Phi, psi and omega in degrees: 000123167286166156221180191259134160259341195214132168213135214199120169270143166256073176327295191276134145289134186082338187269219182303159159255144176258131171279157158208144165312276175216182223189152171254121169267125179296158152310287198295015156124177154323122188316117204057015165315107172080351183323331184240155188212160187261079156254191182272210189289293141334335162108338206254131201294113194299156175216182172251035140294292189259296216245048177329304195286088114292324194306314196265357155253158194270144175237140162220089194275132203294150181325317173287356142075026175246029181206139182224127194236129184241123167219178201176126191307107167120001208224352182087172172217173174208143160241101174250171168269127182318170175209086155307350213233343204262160145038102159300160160216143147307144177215173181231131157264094183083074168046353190262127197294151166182172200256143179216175190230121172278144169264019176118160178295325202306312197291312181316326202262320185305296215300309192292335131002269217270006179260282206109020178209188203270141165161147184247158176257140164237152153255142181291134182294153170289325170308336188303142214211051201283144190232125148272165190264175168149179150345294161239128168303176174182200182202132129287126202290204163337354194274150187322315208216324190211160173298299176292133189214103175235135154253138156278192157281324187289349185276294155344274209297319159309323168268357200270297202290339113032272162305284190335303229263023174241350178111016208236144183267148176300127211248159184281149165332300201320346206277349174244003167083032211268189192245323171239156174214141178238171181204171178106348135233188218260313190260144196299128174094027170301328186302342195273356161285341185283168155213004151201156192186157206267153169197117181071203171285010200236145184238151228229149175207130202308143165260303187151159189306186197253101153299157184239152156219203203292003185284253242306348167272014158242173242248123169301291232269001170222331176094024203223149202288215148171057152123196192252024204241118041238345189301337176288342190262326170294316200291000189280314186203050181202066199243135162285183146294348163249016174075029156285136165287108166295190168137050169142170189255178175251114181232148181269164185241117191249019174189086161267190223172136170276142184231148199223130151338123166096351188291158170281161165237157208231114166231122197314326190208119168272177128242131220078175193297170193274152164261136205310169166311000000 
């Protein structure tokens, strides 16, 4: 029997992941996942594609979801008050046009700091009605493509021995950001089979597979790029039909519902018959 091993929220796109016990999953992902995004001068959304220490500042939001704290080494913290209500602006993910509420000089001035470049904090409008493609749609804040980004463990451990046996050091979860890890079976990428499945009160549904990009080659825990690891091992025997490099699934959320570390997971539907225990 699988179960959640991880559940790990991203407020700031691009930045730190909050680990968490357990979480209300939203239509739009784990609760305030991606709600904030960094961007430049132009409007279009800072990532660790380009901006590698985004990895290294930490958000952290008060219980009561009206206060948000950016902290970062050598850097300090800022703390502001969310901001629901003033003024939209454009903003982009990848060129794709959407609406954001800035959230002030103070965050703006910490952030362009602690970047080295020019850049404001936006928050997603309440209003915002964003539709993703896929198997099953679904709708999400900020995130590249879909709400949920689930790994199994058993998929790590596969790719990590990979590495190993190539002479490559072993890499942390972290390198792909996902929001749920699951654990409890052996074989890897089993996950790319569901296609609805239950966890807690809430339930998921396949969107599509995960593309991977130079973000999995930064380093979390320092912000720094750090080798050609993992896309060399992946593009070895993790090749789509379009020549995307693979590696976790994309799930849309079709019933939310709270969920916790340790729940079993149920899964609704394969595709194809289920695989044995």
């Amino acid at each position: 029997m699988a179960t959640v091993l991880e559940l790990t929220s991203y407020p700031v796109k691009g930045c730190a992941g909050v680990p968490l016990s357990d979480a209300l999953l939203t239509e739009a992902g784990l609760r305030h996942d991606r709600s904030f995004m960094v961007i430049g001068e132009d409007g279009e959304c800072r990532t660790q594609r380009r901006d590698p220490r985004l990895a290294v500042i930490r958000p952290a939001i008060d219980l009561d979801g009206t206060r948000l704290t950016l902290s970062a080494p050598g850097e300090g913290e800022v703390a502001i008050d969310i901001d629901t209500t003033s003024a939209r602006r454009e903003v982009q993910v990848f060129h794709n046009p959407f609406l954001g509420i800035d959230q002030g000089d103070d965050a703006a001035t910490w952030l362009s700091q602690a970047l080295g470049a020019p850049s404001r904090l936006v928050r997603v409008p309440p209003e915002h009605d964003r539709v993703t493609e896929g198997w099953i749609p679904g709708t999400c804040g900020y995130a590249d493509s879909g709400a949920v980004h689930l790994v199994s463990r058993a998929s790590l451990d596969g790719l990590n021995q990979r590495i190993d046996e190539a002479g490559g050091t072993a890499l942390p979860m972290n390198r792909f950001r996902p929001g749920i890890v699951l654990g409890g079976w052996d074989e890897p990428h089993r996950e790319d089979r569901i296609r609805r499945i239950a966890i807690g009160g809430a339930e998921l549904g396949f969107a599509k597979l995960t593309g991977r990009c130079v973000v999995t080659t930064v380093d979390q825990s320092k912000g720094v790029k750090a080798g050609p690891e993992p896309l060399r091992t992946l593009a070895g025997y993790r090749r789509g039909p379009d020549g995307a490099t693979l590696f976790g699934c994309q799930f849309s959320v079709t019933r939310a519902g709270k969920l916790a570390v340790g729940d079993e997971v149920d899964v609704i539907e394969w595709d194809g018959p289920p695989p044995g225990e």
